Amino acid sequence: YTDANAAYADVQAGNLDVMDTVPSADSKTFESDSSVVPYNKAGSVIQTFTIPSDLEHWKTSTEEGQLRRQALSMAIDRQAICDKVLNGLGTPAVEFTSPKTPGYSDSLKGNENLKYNKKKAKELWEKANAISPWTSDDKLTFSYNADGGAKPIFEAVVNSVKNTLDIDVTTNPVPTFQEFRNDVTGRKMTGAFRNGWQGDYPALYNFLQPQFATGADANKGKYSDSEFDSLVTQASSATSSAEAAKILQQAQTILLRDMPAVPLWYTNANGAWSKNVDNVKFDWKGQPVFYQITKKSIRHCFHISL
């Protein structure tokens, strides 16, 4: 198929068994469509934004910076963005990996910093101001590539922050993805910038070490914390995956305090299948496990008139 709409129409008609996406035009209605079996669950991609760890007022090594980052995170209504901007195709993030990753936990210490809380956000912001005032000359920008469909998302983020913290915050669209990545890799960002991650394999380590270990290739915010680094190193030499997961969950509590990046949502894996098949499951990458799918038995009835 060259057109997802045509493919979805064939699933509805029973001519196509499974598709691993849903047309945008049907994103609001496919879960209530009685002609298909819908799938829409958090996948293995996490969407975040990063603030350089050495930025004035936002340094992750200082109490002021930690308070401002926590306040900023609490000022964002993730559920509203997932429902209204993403049409239900996202799930609010509660930690730094993904629900499809073994060892994922929705009850880590500090994950309240990822929950919308206007009152607490204002309190933390004022605590930061008592350390070093945020003045009328201060400003925060959110950069993203304008050619990737992120405009309504970051406009919603900015509006949520403005309405909660009442500060000067704006979007900063960069024309193309290439220009945006050049600015990120060239360390030219002077505010928050769009980020995201999908694991190469389903492991907590693959989300955390590349993005947040000191000097790691994908650590574009220049974050550095010796305790976090030590725990990641310990996890890499753990004698079991369960032990490694426990250590990395502890490492995440440091990230939830420092907020080198702010998790926003998990991109949902979505799709639909016809009533002609059973045993459809989606793997950690958000793809149907095709070899497990079974066809339903179709019985034909013949009426013979004598």
Short mmCIF file of N, CA and C in Angstrom, two decimals, residues 79-245:
data_model
loop_
_atom_site.label_atom_id
_atom_site.label_comp_id
_atom_site.label_asym_id
_atom_site.label_seq_id
_atom_site.Cartn_x
_atom_site.Cartn_y
_atom_site.Cartn_z
N GLN A 79 -0.79 14.82 30.23
CA GLN A 79 -2.01 14.10 29.84
C GLN A 79 -2.82 14.91 28.84
N ALA A 80 -2.92 16.21 29.05
CA ALA A 80 -3.67 17.06 28.11
C ALA A 80 -3.01 17.06 26.74
N ILE A 81 -1.68 17.08 26.71
CA ILE A 81 -0.97 17.05 25.43
C ILE A 81 -1.20 15.73 24.72
N CYS A 82 -1.14 14.63 25.47
CA CYS A 82 -1.36 13.31 24.87
C CYS A 82 -2.78 13.19 24.33
N ASP A 83 -3.74 13.71 25.07
CA ASP A 83 -5.14 13.59 24.66
C ASP A 83 -5.52 14.52 23.53
N LYS A 84 -5.11 15.79 23.65
CA LYS A 84 -5.62 16.81 22.73
C LYS A 84 -4.72 17.07 21.52
N VAL A 85 -3.40 16.96 21.72
CA VAL A 85 -2.48 17.23 20.61
C VAL A 85 -2.10 15.94 19.88
N LEU A 86 -1.89 14.87 20.64
CA LEU A 86 -1.49 13.60 20.04
C LEU A 86 -2.67 12.69 19.75
N ASN A 87 -3.87 13.16 20.03
CA ASN A 87 -5.10 12.38 19.78
C ASN A 87 -5.06 11.00 20.44
N GLY A 88 -4.49 10.95 21.64
CA GLY A 88 -4.48 9.69 22.37
C GLY A 88 -3.41 8.71 21.96
N LEU A 89 -2.48 9.14 21.09
CA LEU A 89 -1.44 8.24 20.60
C LEU A 89 -0.13 8.42 21.36
N GLY A 90 -0.22 8.91 22.59
CA GLY A 90 0.93 9.02 23.47
C GLY A 90 0.52 8.71 24.89
N THR A 91 1.49 8.34 25.72
CA THR A 91 1.24 8.01 27.12
C THR A 91 2.19 8.84 27.98
N PRO A 92 1.69 9.60 28.96
CA PRO A 92 2.58 10.42 29.78
C PRO A 92 3.73 9.61 30.39
N ALA A 93 4.93 10.16 30.31
CA ALA A 93 6.12 9.47 30.82
C ALA A 93 6.19 9.57 32.34
N VAL A 94 6.67 8.50 32.97
CA VAL A 94 6.85 8.49 34.43
C VAL A 94 8.29 8.13 34.81
N GLU A 95 9.14 7.89 33.83
CA GLU A 95 10.57 7.68 34.06
C GLU A 95 11.31 7.83 32.74
N PHE A 96 12.58 7.43 32.67
CA PHE A 96 13.45 7.78 31.54
C PHE A 96 13.63 6.67 30.51
N THR A 97 13.00 5.51 30.69
CA THR A 97 13.15 4.44 29.71
C THR A 97 11.81 4.27 28.97
N SER A 98 11.26 3.06 28.93
CA SER A 98 9.96 2.87 28.28
C SER A 98 9.25 1.68 28.91
N PRO A 99 7.92 1.65 28.84
CA PRO A 99 7.17 0.55 29.42
C PRO A 99 7.46 -0.80 28.78
N LYS A 100 8.07 -0.80 27.61
CA LYS A 100 8.41 -2.05 26.93
C LYS A 100 9.77 -2.59 27.34
N THR A 101 10.42 -1.92 28.29
CA THR A 101 11.78 -2.29 28.69
C THR A 101 11.76 -3.08 29.99
N PRO A 102 12.34 -4.28 30.01
CA PRO A 102 12.41 -5.04 31.26
C PRO A 102 13.10 -4.23 32.36
N GLY A 103 12.47 -4.16 33.53
CA GLY A 103 12.99 -3.35 34.62
C GLY A 103 12.33 -1.99 34.73
N TYR A 104 11.49 -1.65 33.75
CA TYR A 104 10.72 -0.41 33.81
C TYR A 104 9.87 -0.37 35.07
N SER A 105 9.75 0.80 35.69
CA SER A 105 8.94 0.94 36.89
C SER A 105 8.17 2.25 36.84
N ASP A 106 6.90 2.18 37.23
CA ASP A 106 6.08 3.39 37.30
C ASP A 106 5.99 3.93 38.72
N SER A 107 6.87 3.43 39.62
CA SER A 107 6.79 3.87 41.02
C SER A 107 8.17 4.23 41.57
N LEU A 108 9.03 4.79 40.74
CA LEU A 108 10.35 5.19 41.20
C LEU A 108 10.28 6.40 42.12
N LYS A 109 11.16 6.45 43.10
CA LYS A 109 11.23 7.60 43.98
C LYS A 109 11.57 8.85 43.17
N GLY A 110 10.77 9.88 43.33
CA GLY A 110 11.01 11.13 42.61
C GLY A 110 10.17 11.29 41.37
N ASN A 111 9.38 10.26 40.98
CA ASN A 111 8.64 10.41 39.73
C ASN A 111 7.45 11.37 39.85
N GLU A 112 7.19 11.86 41.07
CA GLU A 112 6.18 12.91 41.21
C GLU A 112 6.62 14.19 40.50
N ASN A 113 7.91 14.29 40.20
CA ASN A 113 8.41 15.45 39.45
C ASN A 113 7.96 15.43 37.99
N LEU A 114 7.40 14.31 37.55
CA LEU A 114 6.91 14.20 36.18
C LEU A 114 5.39 14.31 36.10
N LYS A 115 4.77 14.70 37.19
CA LYS A 115 3.32 14.80 37.23
C LYS A 115 2.90 16.27 37.33
N TYR A 116 1.89 16.62 36.57
CA TYR A 116 1.38 18.00 36.52
C TYR A 116 0.89 18.42 37.89
N ASN A 117 1.48 19.50 38.42
CA ASN A 117 1.12 19.98 39.76
C ASN A 117 1.40 21.48 39.82
N LYS A 118 0.41 22.28 39.50
CA LYS A 118 0.60 23.73 39.40
C LYS A 118 1.06 24.34 40.71
N LYS A 119 0.44 23.94 41.80
CA LYS A 119 0.78 24.52 43.10
C LYS A 119 2.22 24.22 43.48
N LYS A 120 2.62 22.96 43.35
CA LYS A 120 3.98 22.56 43.71
C LYS A 120 5.00 23.21 42.78
N ALA A 121 4.67 23.30 41.49
CA ALA A 121 5.58 23.93 40.53
C ALA A 121 5.88 25.37 40.93
N LYS A 122 4.85 26.12 41.31
CA LYS A 122 5.04 27.51 41.72
C LYS A 122 5.89 27.59 42.99
N GLU A 123 5.65 26.67 43.93
CA GLU A 123 6.42 26.66 45.18
C GLU A 123 7.91 26.44 44.90
N LEU A 124 8.21 25.46 44.06
CA LEU A 124 9.60 25.15 43.75
C LEU A 124 10.26 26.31 42.99
N TRP A 125 9.50 26.93 42.10
CA TRP A 125 10.04 28.06 41.33
C TRP A 125 10.41 29.22 42.27
N GLU A 126 9.57 29.47 43.26
CA GLU A 126 9.84 30.55 44.21
C GLU A 126 11.02 30.21 45.12
N LYS A 127 11.18 28.94 45.44
CA LYS A 127 12.36 28.52 46.22
C LYS A 127 13.63 28.78 45.42
N ALA A 128 13.57 28.51 44.12
CA ALA A 128 14.73 28.79 43.26
C ALA A 128 15.00 30.29 43.18
N ASN A 129 13.93 31.07 43.11
CA ASN A 129 14.08 32.53 43.06
C ASN A 129 14.73 33.08 44.32
N ALA A 130 14.49 32.43 45.46
CA ALA A 130 15.09 32.87 46.72
C ALA A 130 16.60 32.65 46.72
N ILE A 131 17.05 31.71 45.87
CA ILE A 131 18.49 31.45 45.74
C ILE A 131 19.13 32.41 44.75
N SER A 132 18.49 32.56 43.59
CA SER A 132 18.96 33.46 42.54
C SER A 132 17.75 33.91 41.72
N PRO A 133 17.35 35.16 41.80
CA PRO A 133 16.10 35.61 41.18
C PRO A 133 16.09 35.45 39.66
N TRP A 134 14.95 35.03 39.15
CA TRP A 134 14.66 35.02 37.71
C TRP A 134 14.08 36.39 37.40
N THR A 135 14.78 37.17 36.59
CA THR A 135 14.38 38.56 36.36
C THR A 135 13.64 38.72 35.04
N SER A 136 13.18 39.92 34.79
CA SER A 136 12.46 40.22 33.54
C SER A 136 13.36 40.08 32.32
N ASP A 137 14.67 40.05 32.52
CA ASP A 137 15.61 39.88 31.41
C ASP A 137 15.83 38.41 31.06
N ASP A 138 15.40 37.51 31.94
CA ASP A 138 15.61 36.08 31.71
C ASP A 138 14.51 35.52 30.83
N LYS A 139 14.90 34.54 30.03
CA LYS A 139 13.96 33.96 29.06
C LYS A 139 14.34 32.51 28.80
N LEU A 140 13.34 31.67 28.56
CA LEU A 140 13.58 30.27 28.19
C LEU A 140 12.95 29.99 26.84
N THR A 141 13.72 29.38 25.94
CA THR A 141 13.21 29.01 24.62
C THR A 141 13.18 27.49 24.49
N PHE A 142 12.25 27.01 23.67
CA PHE A 142 12.15 25.58 23.34
C PHE A 142 12.39 25.43 21.84
N SER A 143 13.51 24.80 21.49
CA SER A 143 13.86 24.63 20.08
C SER A 143 13.41 23.26 19.56
N TYR A 144 12.99 23.24 18.30
CA TYR A 144 12.60 21.99 17.64
C TYR A 144 12.74 22.21 16.15
N ASN A 145 12.79 21.13 15.38
CA ASN A 145 12.86 21.25 13.93
C ASN A 145 11.45 21.47 13.38
N ALA A 146 11.29 22.52 12.59
CA ALA A 146 9.97 22.92 12.10
C ALA A 146 9.42 21.97 11.05
N ASP A 147 10.26 21.11 10.47
CA ASP A 147 9.80 20.21 9.41
C ASP A 147 9.38 18.84 9.95
N GLY A 148 9.20 18.72 11.25
CA GLY A 148 8.90 17.40 11.82
C GLY A 148 7.56 17.28 12.52
N GLY A 149 6.70 18.27 12.41
CA GLY A 149 5.38 18.19 13.01
C GLY A 149 5.33 18.45 14.50
N ALA A 150 6.40 19.01 15.07
CA ALA A 150 6.46 19.22 16.52
C ALA A 150 5.88 20.56 16.96
N LYS A 151 5.49 21.41 16.02
CA LYS A 151 5.02 22.75 16.38
C LYS A 151 3.87 22.73 17.39
N PRO A 152 2.76 22.01 17.14
CA PRO A 152 1.65 22.06 18.10
C PRO A 152 2.01 21.48 19.46
N ILE A 153 2.95 20.54 19.47
CA ILE A 153 3.37 19.93 20.74
C ILE A 153 4.09 20.95 21.61
N PHE A 154 5.08 21.63 21.05
CA PHE A 154 5.86 22.56 21.84
C PHE A 154 5.12 23.87 22.10
N GLU A 155 4.18 24.20 21.26
CA GLU A 155 3.31 25.33 21.59
C GLU A 155 2.47 25.00 22.82
N ALA A 156 2.02 23.74 22.90
CA ALA A 156 1.25 23.32 24.06
C ALA A 156 2.12 23.29 25.32
N VAL A 157 3.37 22.83 25.18
CA VAL A 157 4.30 22.83 26.31
C VAL A 157 4.52 24.25 26.82
N VAL A 158 4.80 25.16 25.89
CA VAL A 158 5.07 26.56 26.25
C VAL A 158 3.85 27.18 26.92
N ASN A 159 2.66 26.94 26.39
CA ASN A 159 1.45 27.51 26.98
C ASN A 159 1.22 26.98 28.39
N SER A 160 1.49 25.70 28.59
CA SER A 160 1.32 25.10 29.91
C SER A 160 2.28 25.72 30.91
N VAL A 161 3.53 25.94 30.49
CA VAL A 161 4.53 26.55 31.36
C VAL A 161 4.17 28.00 31.66
N LYS A 162 3.78 28.74 30.64
CA LYS A 162 3.38 30.14 30.84
C LYS A 162 2.23 30.26 31.83
N ASN A 163 1.22 29.42 31.65
CA ASN A 163 0.03 29.51 32.49
C ASN A 163 0.33 29.13 33.93
N THR A 164 1.35 28.31 34.15
CA THR A 164 1.67 27.86 35.50
C THR A 164 2.68 28.75 36.18
N LEU A 165 3.79 29.07 35.50
CA LEU A 165 4.89 29.79 36.14
C LEU A 165 4.90 31.28 35.83
N ASP A 166 4.14 31.69 34.82
CA ASP A 166 4.05 33.11 34.45
C ASP A 166 5.43 33.69 34.18
N ILE A 167 6.18 33.02 33.29
CA ILE A 167 7.51 33.50 32.91
C ILE A 167 7.57 33.67 31.40
N ASP A 168 8.61 34.33 30.94
CA ASP A 168 8.82 34.55 29.51
C ASP A 168 9.39 33.29 28.89
N VAL A 169 8.56 32.57 28.16
CA VAL A 169 8.99 31.32 27.53
C VAL A 169 8.37 31.26 26.13
N THR A 170 9.18 30.89 25.13
CA THR A 170 8.72 30.89 23.74
C THR A 170 9.27 29.67 23.02
N THR A 171 8.68 29.37 21.87
CA THR A 171 9.22 28.33 21.00
C THR A 171 10.28 28.94 20.09
N ASN A 172 11.18 28.09 19.61
CA ASN A 172 12.23 28.52 18.69
C ASN A 172 12.35 27.49 17.57
N PRO A 173 11.46 27.55 16.57
CA PRO A 173 11.51 26.57 15.49
C PRO A 173 12.74 26.75 14.62
N VAL A 174 13.45 25.65 14.37
CA VAL A 174 14.60 25.64 13.46
C VAL A 174 14.11 25.05 12.14
N PRO A 175 14.38 25.68 10.99
CA PRO A 175 13.73 25.30 9.73
C PRO A 175 13.78 23.82 9.38
N THR A 176 14.95 23.18 9.48
CA THR A 176 15.06 21.79 9.04
C THR A 176 15.67 20.93 10.13
N PHE A 177 15.45 19.61 10.01
CA PHE A 177 16.01 18.67 10.98
C PHE A 177 17.53 18.71 10.96
N GLN A 178 18.11 18.84 9.76
CA GLN A 178 19.57 18.87 9.66
C GLN A 178 20.16 20.07 10.38
N GLU A 179 19.53 21.24 10.17
CA GLU A 179 20.00 22.44 10.87
C GLU A 179 19.84 22.29 12.39
N PHE A 180 18.73 21.71 12.79
CA PHE A 180 18.48 21.49 14.21
C PHE A 180 19.54 20.58 14.81
N ARG A 181 19.83 19.46 14.15
CA ARG A 181 20.82 18.52 14.67
C ARG A 181 22.22 19.14 14.67
N ASN A 182 22.51 19.96 13.69
CA ASN A 182 23.81 20.65 13.67
C ASN A 182 23.96 21.56 14.88
N ASP A 183 22.88 22.26 15.24
CA ASP A 183 22.92 23.13 16.41
C ASP A 183 23.08 22.32 17.70
N VAL A 184 22.41 21.15 17.76
CA VAL A 184 22.50 20.31 18.95
C VAL A 184 23.89 19.73 19.10
N THR A 185 24.39 19.10 18.04
CA THR A 185 25.71 18.46 18.12
C THR A 185 26.83 19.48 18.23
N GLY A 186 26.59 20.70 17.73
CA GLY A 186 27.58 21.76 17.84
C GLY A 186 27.52 22.51 19.16
N ARG A 187 26.65 22.03 20.07
CA ARG A 187 26.51 22.64 21.40
C ARG A 187 26.14 24.11 21.32
N LYS A 188 25.26 24.45 20.36
CA LYS A 188 24.87 25.84 20.16
C LYS A 188 23.56 26.21 20.86
N MET A 189 22.92 25.23 21.48
CA MET A 189 21.62 25.48 22.09
C MET A 189 21.79 26.28 23.39
N THR A 190 21.01 27.35 23.53
CA THR A 190 21.06 28.18 24.74
C THR A 190 19.76 28.11 25.53
N GLY A 191 18.96 27.10 25.21
CA GLY A 191 17.70 26.88 25.93
C GLY A 191 17.34 25.41 25.83
N ALA A 192 16.08 25.10 26.06
CA ALA A 192 15.61 23.73 25.96
C ALA A 192 15.52 23.32 24.49
N PHE A 193 15.73 22.03 24.22
CA PHE A 193 15.59 21.56 22.85
C PHE A 193 15.00 20.15 22.82
N ARG A 194 14.28 19.90 21.75
CA ARG A 194 13.59 18.62 21.57
C ARG A 194 14.59 17.47 21.55
N ASN A 195 14.16 16.35 22.16
CA ASN A 195 14.99 15.15 22.15
C ASN A 195 14.09 13.93 22.23
N GLY A 196 14.66 12.78 22.01
CA GLY A 196 13.91 11.54 22.09
C GLY A 196 14.85 10.36 21.97
N TRP A 197 14.35 9.17 22.30
CA TRP A 197 15.23 8.00 22.28
C TRP A 197 14.43 6.73 22.08
N GLN A 198 14.99 5.83 21.28
CA GLN A 198 14.47 4.48 21.16
C GLN A 198 15.63 3.52 21.36
N GLY A 199 15.45 2.57 22.25
CA GLY A 199 16.54 1.64 22.54
C GLY A 199 16.90 0.79 21.34
N ASP A 200 18.18 0.45 21.23
CA ASP A 200 18.63 -0.48 20.20
C ASP A 200 18.27 -1.91 20.58
N TYR A 201 18.11 -2.12 21.89
CA TYR A 201 17.68 -3.42 22.41
C TYR A 201 16.93 -3.14 23.71
N PRO A 202 16.09 -4.06 24.17
CA PRO A 202 15.22 -3.77 25.32
C PRO A 202 15.95 -3.92 26.65
N ALA A 203 16.66 -2.86 27.05
CA ALA A 203 17.38 -2.87 28.32
C ALA A 203 17.45 -1.46 28.87
N LEU A 204 17.31 -1.32 30.18
CA LEU A 204 17.40 -0.01 30.82
C LEU A 204 18.73 0.67 30.51
N TYR A 205 19.79 -0.11 30.52
CA TYR A 205 21.14 0.42 30.31
C TYR A 205 21.22 1.16 28.98
N ASN A 206 20.56 0.63 27.96
CA ASN A 206 20.65 1.21 26.63
C ASN A 206 19.91 2.54 26.51
N PHE A 207 19.03 2.83 27.44
CA PHE A 207 18.40 4.15 27.49
C PHE A 207 19.22 5.13 28.32
N LEU A 208 19.82 4.65 29.40
CA LEU A 208 20.41 5.55 30.39
C LEU A 208 21.87 5.90 30.11
N GLN A 209 22.70 4.88 29.86
CA GLN A 209 24.13 5.15 29.70
C GLN A 209 24.44 6.06 28.50
N PRO A 210 23.90 5.78 27.31
CA PRO A 210 24.26 6.61 26.15
C PRO A 210 23.85 8.07 26.28
N GLN A 211 22.77 8.33 27.02
CA GLN A 211 22.24 9.69 27.08
C GLN A 211 22.74 10.51 28.27
N PHE A 212 23.10 9.82 29.37
CA PHE A 212 23.36 10.58 30.60
C PHE A 212 24.69 10.29 31.28
N ALA A 213 25.42 9.29 30.84
CA ALA A 213 26.75 9.06 31.42
C ALA A 213 27.70 10.17 30.98
N THR A 214 28.60 10.54 31.85
CA THR A 214 29.55 11.62 31.55
C THR A 214 30.32 11.32 30.27
N GLY A 215 30.25 12.24 29.31
CA GLY A 215 31.01 12.10 28.07
C GLY A 215 30.42 11.16 27.05
N ALA A 216 29.25 10.57 27.32
CA ALA A 216 28.64 9.64 26.36
C ALA A 216 28.23 10.37 25.08
N ASP A 217 28.23 9.63 23.97
CA ASP A 217 28.00 10.24 22.65
C ASP A 217 26.67 10.99 22.54
N ALA A 218 25.62 10.42 23.13
CA ALA A 218 24.30 11.02 22.99
C ALA A 218 23.95 11.96 24.15
N ASN A 219 24.93 12.25 24.99
CA ASN A 219 24.72 13.16 26.13
C ASN A 219 24.87 14.60 25.64
N LYS A 220 23.85 15.08 24.94
CA LYS A 220 23.93 16.39 24.30
C LYS A 220 23.73 17.56 25.26
N GLY A 221 23.28 17.26 26.49
CA GLY A 221 23.12 18.32 27.47
C GLY A 221 24.32 18.47 28.38
N LYS A 222 25.37 17.67 28.13
CA LYS A 222 26.62 17.71 28.90
C LYS A 222 26.39 17.45 30.39
N TYR A 223 25.47 16.54 30.67
CA TYR A 223 25.18 16.18 32.06
C TYR A 223 26.32 15.34 32.63
N SER A 224 26.60 15.55 33.91
CA SER A 224 27.64 14.76 34.57
C SER A 224 27.32 14.65 36.06
N ASP A 225 27.25 13.41 36.54
CA ASP A 225 27.06 13.15 37.96
C ASP A 225 27.82 11.88 38.31
N SER A 226 28.74 11.98 39.25
CA SER A 226 29.62 10.86 39.57
C SER A 226 28.87 9.68 40.17
N GLU A 227 27.84 9.97 40.97
CA GLU A 227 27.06 8.88 41.58
C GLU A 227 26.29 8.11 40.51
N PHE A 228 25.69 8.85 39.57
CA PHE A 228 25.00 8.20 38.46
C PHE A 228 25.97 7.34 37.65
N ASP A 229 27.13 7.89 37.31
CA ASP A 229 28.12 7.15 36.53
C ASP A 229 28.53 5.87 37.25
N SER A 230 28.72 5.96 38.57
CA SER A 230 29.14 4.80 39.35
C SER A 230 28.09 3.70 39.32
N LEU A 231 26.82 4.08 39.43
CA LEU A 231 25.75 3.09 39.41
C LEU A 231 25.62 2.43 38.05
N VAL A 232 25.78 3.21 36.98
CA VAL A 232 25.72 2.64 35.63
C VAL A 232 26.85 1.63 35.43
N THR A 233 28.03 1.95 35.93
CA THR A 233 29.17 1.04 35.83
C THR A 233 28.90 -0.24 36.63
N GLN A 234 28.34 -0.10 37.82
CA GLN A 234 28.00 -1.27 38.62
C GLN A 234 27.00 -2.16 37.89
N ALA A 235 26.01 -1.54 37.28
CA ALA A 235 24.98 -2.31 36.58
C ALA A 235 25.55 -3.11 35.42
N SER A 236 26.55 -2.54 34.75
CA SER A 236 27.13 -3.22 33.59
C SER A 236 27.88 -4.48 33.97
N SER A 237 28.26 -4.61 35.25
CA SER A 237 28.97 -5.81 35.69
C SER A 237 28.13 -6.65 36.65
N ALA A 238 26.82 -6.38 36.71
CA ALA A 238 25.93 -7.15 37.58
C ALA A 238 25.87 -8.60 37.11
N THR A 239 25.60 -9.50 38.03
CA THR A 239 25.60 -10.93 37.71
C THR A 239 24.26 -11.42 37.18
N SER A 240 23.23 -10.59 37.23
CA SER A 240 21.93 -10.97 36.69
C SER A 240 21.21 -9.73 36.18
N SER A 241 20.27 -9.95 35.27
CA SER A 241 19.50 -8.82 34.74
C SER A 241 18.65 -8.17 35.82
N ALA A 242 18.16 -8.98 36.77
CA ALA A 242 17.36 -8.43 37.87
C ALA A 242 18.19 -7.51 38.75
N GLU A 243 19.42 -7.92 39.03
CA GLU A 243 20.31 -7.09 39.84
C GLU A 243 20.65 -5.80 39.11
N ALA A 244 20.92 -5.91 37.80
CA ALA A 244 21.23 -4.72 37.00
C ALA A 244 20.06 -3.75 36.99
N ALA A 245 18.85 -4.29 36.85
CA ALA A 245 17.67 -3.43 36.81
C ALA A 245 17.49 -2.68 38.13
#
